[in-house]
Coordinates of N, CA and C in Angstrom, one line a residue:
M1 N -5.7 1.8 15.0 CA -5.1 0.9 14.9 C -3.6 1.7 15.2
F2 N -3.2 2.4 15.4 CA -1.3 2.8 15.4 C -1.1 1.5 16.8
E3 N -1.9 1.9 17.6 CA -0.9 1.2 19.2 C -2.2 -0.1 18.5
K4 N -3.1 -0.8 18.0 CA -3.5 -2.1 17.7 C -2.1 -2.7 17.7
Y5 N -1.2 -2.0 16.5 CA 0.0 -2.8 15.6 C 1.4 -2.1 16.2
G6 N 1.7 -1.9 17.7 CA 2.9 -2.3 18.0 C 2.9 -0.2 17.9
G7 N 3.3 0.5 17.3 CA 3.5 2.0 17.3 C 4.5 2.1 16.3
F8 N 5.1 2.9 16.1 CA 6.3 3.3 16.0 C 7.1 1.8 15.0
A9 N 7.4 1.8 16.7 CA 8.7 0.2 16.5 C 8.0 -0.8 15.2
E10 N 7.1 -0.9 15.0 CA 6.4 -2.5 15.0 C 5.7 -1.6 13.1
V11 N 6.1 -0.4 13.1 CA 4.7 0.5 12.1 C 7.1 -0.1 11.3
R12 N 7.4 0.3 12.1 CA 9.3 0.7 11.6 C 9.4 -0.7 10.7
K13 N 8.9 -2.0 11.6 CA 9.6 -3.7 10.9 C 8.4 -3.4 9.6
V14 N 7.3 -3.1 9.3 CA 6.5 -4.0 8.1 C 7.5 -2.4 6.6
V15 N 7.7 -1.4 7.8 CA 7.8 -0.5 6.1 C 9.0 -1.3 5.4
S16 N 9.9 -1.4 6.7 CA 11.5 -2.1 6.1 C 11.4 -3.6 5.2
A17 N 9.9 -4.0 5.9 CA 9.8 -5.6 5.4 C 9.2 -4.9 4.0
F18 N 8.5 -4.0 4.3 CA 8.1 -3.4 2.4 C 8.7 -3.1 1.6
Y19 N 10.4 -2.8 1.9 CA 11.2 -1.8 0.9 C 12.7 -3.1 0.4
D20 N 12.5 -4.0 1.6 CA 12.7 -5.5 0.9 C 12.0 -5.7 0.0
E21 N 11.6 -5.9 0.1 CA 9.8 -6.7 -1.2 C 10.0 -5.9 -2.2
V22 N 10.1 -4.5 -1.9 CA 10.3 -3.6 -3.3 C 11.5 -3.6 -3.7
L23 N 13.3 -3.1 -2.9 CA 13.6 -3.5 -3.4 C 14.6 -4.6 -4.6
D24 N 13.1 -5.7 -4.1 CA 13.2 -6.6 -5.1 C 12.8 -6.9 -6.2
D25 N 12.4 -6.2 -5.9 CA 10.2 -6.1 -7.9 C 11.3 -5.9 -8.8
N26 N 11.6 -6.2 -9.5 CA 11.8 -5.9 -11.0 C 11.4 -4.7 -11.7
L27 N 10.3 -4.1 -11.1 CA 9.7 -3.3 -11.8 C 9.5 -2.0 -11.4
L28 N 10.2 -1.9 -10.0 CA 9.9 -1.6 -9.3 C 11.1 -0.5 -8.8
Q29 N 12.7 -1.0 -8.7 CA 13.9 -1.1 -8.3 C 14.0 0.1 -8.3
R30 N 13.5 0.2 -10.1 CA 14.7 2.1 -10.5 C 14.4 3.6 -9.5
H31 N 13.5 2.9 -9.1 CA 13.3 4.4 -9.1 C 13.9 3.9 -7.2
F32 N 14.4 3.4 -6.8 CA 15.3 3.6 -5.2 C 16.6 3.7 -6.3
V33 N 17.4 3.8 -6.9 CA 18.3 3.4 -7.2 C 19.0 5.3 -7.0
G34 N 20.0 5.2 -5.9 CA 20.7 6.1 -5.4 C 20.2 6.9 -4.5
V35 N 18.9 6.3 -3.7 CA 17.9 7.2 -2.8 C 18.4 6.7 -1.4
N36 N 18.3 7.2 -0.2 CA 18.9 7.4 1.1 C 17.9 6.7 1.9
M37 N 18.0 4.8 1.7 CA 16.4 3.9 2.2 C 16.6 5.0 3.8
R38 N 18.0 4.4 4.3 CA 17.0 4.8 5.8 C 16.2 5.9 5.6
Q39 N 16.9 7.5 5.0 CA 15.3 8.1 5.9 C 14.0 8.3 4.5
L40 N 14.4 7.2 3.9 CA 12.6 6.7 3.3 C 12.2 6.4 4.3
I41 N 12.3 5.2 4.7 CA 11.7 4.6 5.2 C 11.4 5.2 7.0
D42 N 12.3 6.3 7.4 CA 12.3 7.1 8.3 C 10.7 7.8 7.9
H43 N 10.3 7.7 6.8 CA 10.1 9.4 5.9 C 7.9 8.4 5.7
Q44 N 9.0 6.7 5.5 CA 7.1 6.0 5.7 C 6.7 6.0 6.1
T45 N 7.6 5.4 7.1 CA 7.7 4.8 8.9 C 5.5 6.1 8.9
K46 N 6.4 7.7 9.4 CA 5.6 8.6 10.1 C 4.3 8.7 8.8
M47 N 4.3 8.3 8.0 CA 3.6 8.2 6.7 C 2.5 7.2 7.6
I48 N 3.1 6.1 7.2 CA 2.7 4.8 7.4 C 1.5 4.9 8.8
S49 N 2.7 5.3 9.5 CA 2.0 5.5 11.1 C 0.5 6.4 11.1
S50 N 0.6 7.8 10.5 CA -0.3 8.5 10.2 C -1.8 7.7 9.8
L51 N -1.4 7.1 9.2 CA -2.5 6.3 7.8 C -3.4 5.9 9.2
L52 N -2.7 4.8 9.7 CA -3.2 4.2 10.6 C -3.4 4.7 12.2
G53 N -3.1 6.4 11.9 CA -4.0 7.0 13.6 C -2.8 6.6 14.7
G54 N -2.1 7.1 13.8 CA -1.0 7.8 14.8 C -0.5 9.4 15.0
P55 N 0.6 9.9 15.4 CA 0.7 11.0 16.2 C 1.7 12.1 15.0
A56 N 2.6 11.4 13.7 CA 3.0 11.6 12.9 C 1.9 12.1 11.8
H57 N 2.1 13.2 10.6 CA 1.6 13.3 10.1 C 2.8 14.2 8.5
L58 N 2.9 14.0 7.3 CA 3.6 14.6 6.3 C 2.3 14.9 5.4
S59 N 2.2 15.9 4.7 CA 1.4 16.7 4.0 C 1.1 16.5 2.8
K60 N -0.4 16.4 2.3 CA 0.0 15.7 0.6 C 0.6 16.6 -0.6
E61 N 1.0 18.0 0.3 CA 1.8 19.0 -1.2 C 4.0 18.5 -0.2
E62 N 4.0 17.7 0.9 CA 5.2 17.2 0.7 C 5.5 15.9 -0.1
L63 N 4.0 14.7 -0.1 CA 4.0 14.3 -0.8 C 3.9 14.5 -2.4
A64 N 4.1 15.7 -2.7 CA 3.7 15.0 -3.9 C 5.0 15.6 -4.2
R65 N 5.5 17.3 -3.8 CA 7.0 17.5 -3.8 C 8.5 16.2 -4.1
A66 N 7.6 15.4 -2.8 CA 9.5 14.4 -3.1 C 9.0 13.1 -3.5
H67 N 8.3 13.1 -4.4 CA 7.5 12.1 -5.5 C 7.4 13.3 -7.2
R68 N 8.0 13.8 -7.4 CA 8.2 15.3 -8.3 C 8.9 14.2 -9.0
R69 N 8.7 14.0 -10.8 CA 9.4 13.9 -11.6 C 10.8 12.4 -11.8
R70 N 9.4 11.8 -10.5 CA 10.5 10.3 -10.6 C 9.4 9.5 -11.5
E71 N 8.3 9.9 -12.1 CA 7.8 9.3 -13.6 C 7.7 8.1 -12.4
I72 N 7.3 8.0 -11.9 CA 6.4 6.6 -11.4 C 4.2 6.5 -11.6
T73 N 4.4 5.1 -12.6 CA 3.1 5.3 -13.4 C 1.7 4.5 -12.7
E74 N 1.0 4.5 -13.0 CA -0.1 3.9 -12.7 C 0.4 2.2 -12.8
E75 N 1.4 1.9 -13.2 CA 1.1 0.4 -13.0 C 2.4 0.6 -12.0
D76 N 3.0 1.3 -11.9 CA 4.5 1.2 -11.2 C 3.2 0.7 -9.4
Y77 N 2.5 2.1 -9.3 CA 1.8 2.9 -8.3 C 0.9 1.3 -7.7
D78 N 0.3 0.8 -8.9 CA -0.5 -0.6 -8.6 C 0.5 -1.5 -7.9
R79 N 1.5 -2.2 -8.2 CA 2.7 -2.6 -7.9 C 2.2 -2.5 -6.7
L80 N 3.2 -1.3 -6.4 CA 3.1 -1.1 -4.7 C 2.7 -1.7 -4.0
C81 N 1.4 -1.1 -4.3 CA 0.2 -1.1 -3.2 C -0.2 -2.4 -3.1
D82 N -0.3 -3.6 -4.6 CA 0.2 -4.6 -4.2 C 0.7 -5.6 -3.0
I83 N 2.1 -5.0 -3.0 CA 3.2 -5.5 -2.3 C 2.9 -4.9 -0.9
L84 N 2.1 -3.4 -1.2 CA 2.2 -3.4 0.8 C 1.0 -4.0 1.7
D85 N 0.0 -4.9 0.8 CA -1.3 -5.1 0.9 C -0.3 -6.7 1.1
E86 N 0.1 -6.8 0.4 CA 1.1 -8.3 0.8 C 1.8 -8.7 2.6
T87 N 2.3 -7.1 2.2 CA 3.1 -7.0 3.8 C 2.7 -7.2 4.8
L88 N 1.5 -6.0 5.0 CA 0.3 -5.7 5.7 C 0.6 -7.4 6.1
D89 N -0.5 -7.9 5.7 CA -1.1 -9.6 5.6 C 0.6 -10.4 6.1
D90 N 1.2 -9.8 5.7 CA 2.7 -11.0 7.1 C 2.6 -10.7 8.0
A91 N 2.4 -9.0 8.2 CA 2.2 -8.9 9.4 C 1.5 -9.0 10.1
G92 N 0.9 -9.8 10.1 CA -0.6 -9.9 10.8 C -1.5 -8.6 10.7
F93 N -1.4 -7.8 9.9 CA -3.1 -7.1 9.8 C -4.5 -7.6 9.6
E94 N -5.6 -7.3 10.4 CA -5.9 -9.1 9.8 C -6.9 -8.0 8.8
D95 N -8.0 -8.7 8.2 CA -8.9 -7.4 6.4 C -9.1 -6.6 6.1
A96 N -10.0 -6.3 7.6 CA -10.4 -4.8 7.6 C -9.5 -3.2 7.7
D97 N -8.3 -4.2 8.2 CA -7.5 -3.0 8.9 C -6.6 -2.9 7.8
R98 N -6.1 -3.7 7.2 CA -4.8 -3.9 5.8 C -6.7 -3.2 4.6
D99 N -6.9 -3.7 4.7 CA -8.1 -3.3 3.6 C -8.4 -1.3 3.8
A100 N -8.5 -1.0 4.9 CA -8.3 0.1 4.7 C -7.0 1.2 5.2
V101 N -6.1 0.7 5.7 CA -4.2 0.8 4.7 C -4.0 1.6 3.0
V102 N -4.8 0.5 2.8 CA -5.0 0.1 1.0 C -5.2 1.2 1.0
R103 N -6.3 1.3 1.3 CA -7.3 2.3 0.5 C -6.5 3.9 0.9
E104 N -6.5 4.0 1.8 CA -6.0 5.1 2.7 C -5.0 5.4 1.2
V105 N -3.7 5.1 1.1 CA -2.8 4.7 0.2 C -2.9 5.1 -1.5
E106 N -3.9 4.1 -1.4 CA -4.6 4.8 -2.6 C -5.4 5.8 -3.0
N107 N -5.5 6.5 -2.0 CA -6.2 7.7 -2.6 C -5.6 9.0 -2.3
L108 N -4.1 8.3 -1.9 CA -3.3 9.3 -1.9 C -2.0 9.4 -3.6
R109 N -2.8 8.3 -4.9 CA -2.1 7.9 -6.6 C -1.5 9.7 -6.7
S110 N -2.9 10.4 -6.9 CA -3.1 11.4 -8.0 C -1.2 12.3 -7.1
F111 N -1.0 12.2 -6.2 CA -0.1 12.8 -5.4 C 1.2 11.9 -5.6
I112 N 1.6 11.5 -6.4 CA 2.6 10.2 -7.0 C 2.9 10.3 -8.2
V113 N 1.7 9.3 -8.9 CA 1.8 9.5 -10.1 C 1.9 10.7 -11.1
E114 N 2.8 10.1 -11.4 CA 2.5 11.2 -12.6 C 1.6 11.1 -14.0

């Protein structure tokens, strides 16, 4: 899927669009106050690229460490996954590919939600 959807450059555009929506969301925006969004988008581009079969890799331990004490709730994570699904749809991801990416993100829930 990584090559199918344009590699790093296109994944970065999708991740940027995703965070535009997240930062406009009343439930989620509080988690990003004071966060270096450029750095976060870089990290998230690597993570999504990895989920798409690309060469980047972030360990689950890194994810857990990065989200520790962020007070991310189940409701927050559900909303985040909904926004991701919508963003992937807007970016032209096929239904099966979109479902696969969201499912992989769902599988990371225990490393992110407190």
